[in-house]
Amino acid sequence: MSNAVSALGGASYDGFARIEDQGLRGMITLRGDLASKEIKAAVKAATGLGVPGQRQALSGGDTAVLWMSPDELLLMCPYDEVNDKIAALETALAGQHFLAVNVSDARTFLRISGAGAREVLAKVCPVDLSPEAFTPGMFRRTRMAQVPAAFWLDDAGAFHLICFRSIADYAFNLLKVSAKPGGEVGYFA
């Protein structure tokens, strides 16, 4: 069992949206030919999910597959399963040109939920987050104020955000300020 701790130690904030540290999550960067049958089979075996399309996220249960670039995915799984998943990927992809790396401890995983979740992110990210333009399953890598971040929207209307662990406090505090009661803009209301 790991003795690792998340960067934010389970922190949460309730404003006009809820900001929550999602704790430790297993994250594997997988690079290779995303159209190859070998990569598709390996991703399915590791996560139970397929390879998402451009700027898409697939999630189910405790796993997710995020499209990062034309030759890169981020696989998410329980933290304690990462090493076994990487070993299985290496076996399944032997002879292929690929890279599978554990990036779990380099990232922070947050959830933004509630009626104001869209507005909280829209205030700090240059992305059209209107319900017509950003629908469940969509994924974006972007800037969140001065830092890189990536997020997707689930079917329940919650956003899941990943950023570098080194800027976890900044990201959490930025989202807290954006969600502060009295700061509602009401654009998506």
CSV table of C-alpha atoms in Angstrom, one decimal:
chain,number,residue,atom,x,y,z
A,1,MET,CA,0.0,0.0,0.0
A,2,SER,CA,1.3,3.4,-0.9
A,3,ASN,CA,1.9,6.1,1.7
A,4,ALA,CA,1.6,8.9,-0.9
A,5,VAL,CA,-0.8,11.8,-0.2
A,6,SER,CA,-2.6,14.2,-2.6
A,7,ALA,CA,-1.2,17.7,-2.9
A,8,LEU,CA,-4.4,19.2,-1.4
A,9,GLY,CA,-5.1,16.6,1.3
A,10,GLY,CA,-8.8,16.3,0.5
A,11,ALA,CA,-9.5,20.0,0.5
A,12,SER,CA,-12.9,21.3,-0.6
A,13,TYR,CA,-14.8,24.6,-0.9
A,14,ASP,CA,-18.5,25.4,-1.1
A,15,GLY,CA,-19.3,28.6,-2.9
A,16,PHE,CA,-21.8,29.0,-5.7
A,17,ALA,CA,-20.1,25.8,-7.0
A,18,ARG,CA,-18.3,23.1,-5.1
A,19,ILE,CA,-14.5,22.6,-5.6
A,20,GLU,CA,-13.1,19.3,-4.4
A,21,ASP,CA,-9.8,17.6,-4.3
A,22,GLN,CA,-10.4,14.1,-5.7
A,23,GLY,CA,-7.4,12.6,-4.0
A,24,LEU,CA,-4.8,10.4,-5.6
A,25,ARG,CA,-5.6,9.0,-9.0
A,26,GLY,CA,-3.6,6.7,-11.2
A,27,MET,CA,-2.6,8.5,-14.4
A,28,ILE,CA,-0.7,6.9,-17.3
A,29,THR,CA,0.5,8.8,-20.3
A,30,LEU,CA,0.3,6.5,-23.3
A,31,ARG,CA,1.8,7.6,-26.6
A,32,GLY,CA,1.7,5.7,-29.9
A,33,ASP,CA,-0.5,5.2,-33.0
A,34,LEU,CA,-3.9,5.7,-31.5
A,35,ALA,CA,-5.5,4.2,-34.6
A,36,SER,CA,-3.6,0.9,-34.3
A,37,LYS,CA,-5.6,-2.2,-33.2
A,38,GLU,CA,-2.9,-3.0,-30.7
A,39,ILE,CA,-3.3,0.3,-28.9
A,40,LYS,CA,-7.0,0.1,-29.0
A,41,ALA,CA,-7.0,-3.4,-27.5
A,42,ALA,CA,-4.5,-2.4,-24.8
A,43,VAL,CA,-6.5,0.6,-23.8
A,44,LYS,CA,-9.7,-1.5,-23.6
A,45,ALA,CA,-7.9,-4.1,-21.5
A,46,ALA,CA,-6.5,-1.5,-19.1
A,47,THR,CA,-9.6,0.6,-18.7
A,48,GLY,CA,-12.6,-1.1,-20.1
A,49,LEU,CA,-13.0,1.8,-22.4
A,50,GLY,CA,-12.2,2.6,-26.1
A,51,VAL,CA,-9.9,5.3,-27.5
A,52,PRO,CA,-11.8,8.6,-27.5
A,53,GLY,CA,-12.0,10.9,-30.5
A,54,GLN,CA,-10.2,14.3,-30.7
A,55,ARG,CA,-10.9,16.5,-27.7
A,56,GLN,CA,-13.1,13.8,-26.1
A,57,ALA,CA,-13.1,12.0,-22.7
A,58,LEU,CA,-14.5,8.5,-22.0
A,59,SER,CA,-15.2,7.6,-18.4
A,60,GLY,CA,-16.8,4.7,-16.6
A,61,GLY,CA,-16.6,3.5,-13.0
A,62,ASP,CA,-13.1,4.3,-11.7
A,63,THR,CA,-11.4,4.7,-15.1
A,64,ALA,CA,-11.2,7.3,-17.8
A,65,VAL,CA,-9.4,7.7,-21.1
A,66,LEU,CA,-8.6,11.3,-22.2
A,67,TRP,CA,-7.5,12.4,-25.7
A,68,MET,CA,-4.4,14.6,-25.1
A,69,SER,CA,-3.0,14.9,-28.7
A,70,PRO,CA,-3.1,13.0,-32.0
A,71,ASP,CA,-0.6,10.4,-30.5
A,72,GLU,CA,-1.3,10.7,-26.8
A,73,LEU,CA,-3.9,9.5,-24.3
A,74,LEU,CA,-4.1,9.9,-20.5
A,75,LEU,CA,-5.4,6.7,-18.9
A,76,MET,CA,-6.9,7.1,-15.4
A,77,CYS,CA,-7.4,4.3,-13.0
A,78,PRO,CA,-7.2,3.6,-9.2
A,79,TYR,CA,-3.8,4.9,-7.9
A,80,ASP,CA,-2.7,1.5,-6.6
A,81,GLU,CA,-3.3,-0.2,-9.9
A,82,VAL,CA,-0.9,1.9,-12.1
A,83,ASN,CA,2.2,-0.3,-12.0
A,84,ASP,CA,0.1,-3.4,-12.9
A,85,LYS,CA,-1.6,-1.5,-15.7
A,86,ILE,CA,1.7,-0.3,-17.1
A,87,ALA,CA,3.1,-3.8,-17.0
A,88,ALA,CA,0.0,-5.1,-18.9
A,89,LEU,CA,0.4,-2.3,-21.5
A,90,GLU,CA,4.1,-3.2,-22.0
A,91,THR,CA,3.2,-6.8,-22.5
A,92,ALA,CA,0.3,-6.1,-24.9
A,93,LEU,CA,2.3,-3.6,-26.9
A,94,ALA,CA,5.6,-5.4,-27.1
A,95,GLY,CA,7.1,-4.8,-30.6
A,96,GLN,CA,5.1,-1.6,-31.1
A,97,HIS,CA,6.4,1.9,-31.0
A,98,PHE,CA,4.8,3.3,-27.8
A,99,LEU,CA,5.5,5.0,-24.5
A,100,ALA,CA,3.6,4.3,-21.2
A,101,VAL,CA,4.7,6.4,-18.2
A,102,ASN,CA,3.3,6.8,-14.7
A,103,VAL,CA,2.5,10.5,-14.2
A,104,SER,CA,0.2,10.0,-11.2
A,105,ASP,CA,2.3,11.9,-8.7
A,106,ALA,CA,2.9,14.8,-11.0
A,107,ARG,CA,-0.8,15.7,-11.3
A,108,THR,CA,-3.7,17.0,-9.1
A,109,PHE,CA,-7.3,16.0,-9.8
A,110,LEU,CA,-10.1,18.3,-8.9
A,111,ARG,CA,-13.9,18.3,-9.3
A,112,ILE,CA,-16.1,21.4,-9.9
A,113,SER,CA,-19.8,20.7,-9.4
A,114,GLY,CA,-23.1,22.5,-8.8
A,115,ALA,CA,-25.2,24.9,-10.7
A,116,GLY,CA,-22.3,27.4,-11.0
A,117,ALA,CA,-19.6,25.0,-12.2
A,118,ARG,CA,-19.7,26.3,-15.8
A,119,GLU,CA,-19.4,29.8,-14.7
A,120,VAL,CA,-16.5,29.1,-12.3
A,121,LEU,CA,-14.4,27.7,-15.1
A,122,ALA,CA,-15.6,30.2,-17.7
A,123,LYS,CA,-14.3,33.0,-15.5
A,124,VAL,CA,-10.7,31.6,-15.6
A,125,CYS,CA,-10.4,29.6,-18.9
A,126,PRO,CA,-10.6,30.9,-22.5
A,127,VAL,CA,-13.1,28.2,-23.6
A,128,ASP,CA,-16.7,28.5,-24.7
A,129,LEU,CA,-18.4,26.7,-21.9
A,130,SER,CA,-22.0,27.4,-22.9
A,131,PRO,CA,-24.2,24.3,-22.7
A,132,GLU,CA,-24.5,24.3,-26.5
A,133,ALA,CA,-20.8,24.4,-27.2
A,134,PHE,CA,-19.4,22.3,-24.3
A,135,THR,CA,-21.3,19.1,-23.8
A,136,PRO,CA,-20.7,16.0,-21.6
A,137,GLY,CA,-17.7,14.0,-22.8
A,138,MET,CA,-15.9,17.0,-24.2
A,139,PHE,CA,-12.3,17.5,-23.1
A,140,ARG,CA,-10.0,20.6,-23.3
A,141,ARG,CA,-6.4,21.3,-22.6
A,142,THR,CA,-6.1,25.0,-22.0
A,143,ARG,CA,-4.9,27.8,-19.7
A,144,MET,CA,-6.6,28.4,-16.4
A,145,ALA,CA,-5.5,31.9,-15.7
A,146,GLN,CA,-1.7,31.6,-15.8
A,147,VAL,CA,-1.3,27.8,-15.6
A,148,PRO,CA,-2.0,24.8,-17.9
A,149,ALA,CA,-5.0,22.7,-17.1
A,150,ALA,CA,-7.2,20.1,-18.7
A,151,PHE,CA,-10.8,19.3,-18.0
A,152,TRP,CA,-13.9,17.4,-19.1
A,153,LEU,CA,-17.6,17.4,-18.3
A,154,ASP,CA,-19.4,14.3,-17.1
A,155,ASP,CA,-23.0,13.3,-17.7
A,156,ALA,CA,-24.1,14.6,-14.3
A,157,GLY,CA,-22.8,18.1,-15.1
A,158,ALA,CA,-19.6,18.1,-13.0
A,159,PHE,CA,-16.2,19.1,-14.4
A,160,HIS,CA,-13.1,17.1,-13.7
A,161,LEU,CA,-9.9,19.1,-13.9
A,162,ILE,CA,-6.3,17.9,-14.0
A,163,CYS,CA,-3.3,20.2,-13.4
A,164,PHE,CA,0.3,19.9,-12.4
A,165,ARG,CA,0.8,19.0,-8.7
A,166,SER,CA,3.3,21.8,-8.4
A,167,ILE,CA,0.5,24.4,-8.9
A,168,ALA,CA,-2.2,22.6,-7.0
A,169,ASP,CA,-2.6,25.3,-4.3
A,170,TYR,CA,-2.7,28.1,-6.9
A,171,ALA,CA,-5.3,26.2,-9.0
A,172,PHE,CA,-7.5,25.4,-5.9
A,173,ASN,CA,-7.4,29.0,-4.6
A,174,LEU,CA,-8.1,30.4,-8.1
A,175,LEU,CA,-11.2,28.2,-8.4
A,176,LYS,CA,-12.2,29.2,-4.8
A,177,VAL,CA,-12.0,32.9,-5.7
A,178,SER,CA,-14.0,32.2,-8.9
A,179,ALA,CA,-16.7,30.4,-6.9
A,180,LYS,CA,-16.9,32.9,-4.1
A,181,PRO,CA,-20.6,33.8,-3.3
A,182,GLY,CA,-21.4,37.3,-4.6
A,183,GLY,CA,-19.1,36.8,-7.6
A,184,GLU,CA,-21.8,35.1,-9.8
A,185,VAL,CA,-22.2,36.6,-13.2
A,186,GLY,CA,-25.3,34.7,-14.2
A,187,TYR,CA,-24.3,34.3,-17.8
A,188,PHE,CA,-25.4,30.6,-18.0
A,189,ALA,CA,-28.5,31.0,-15.8
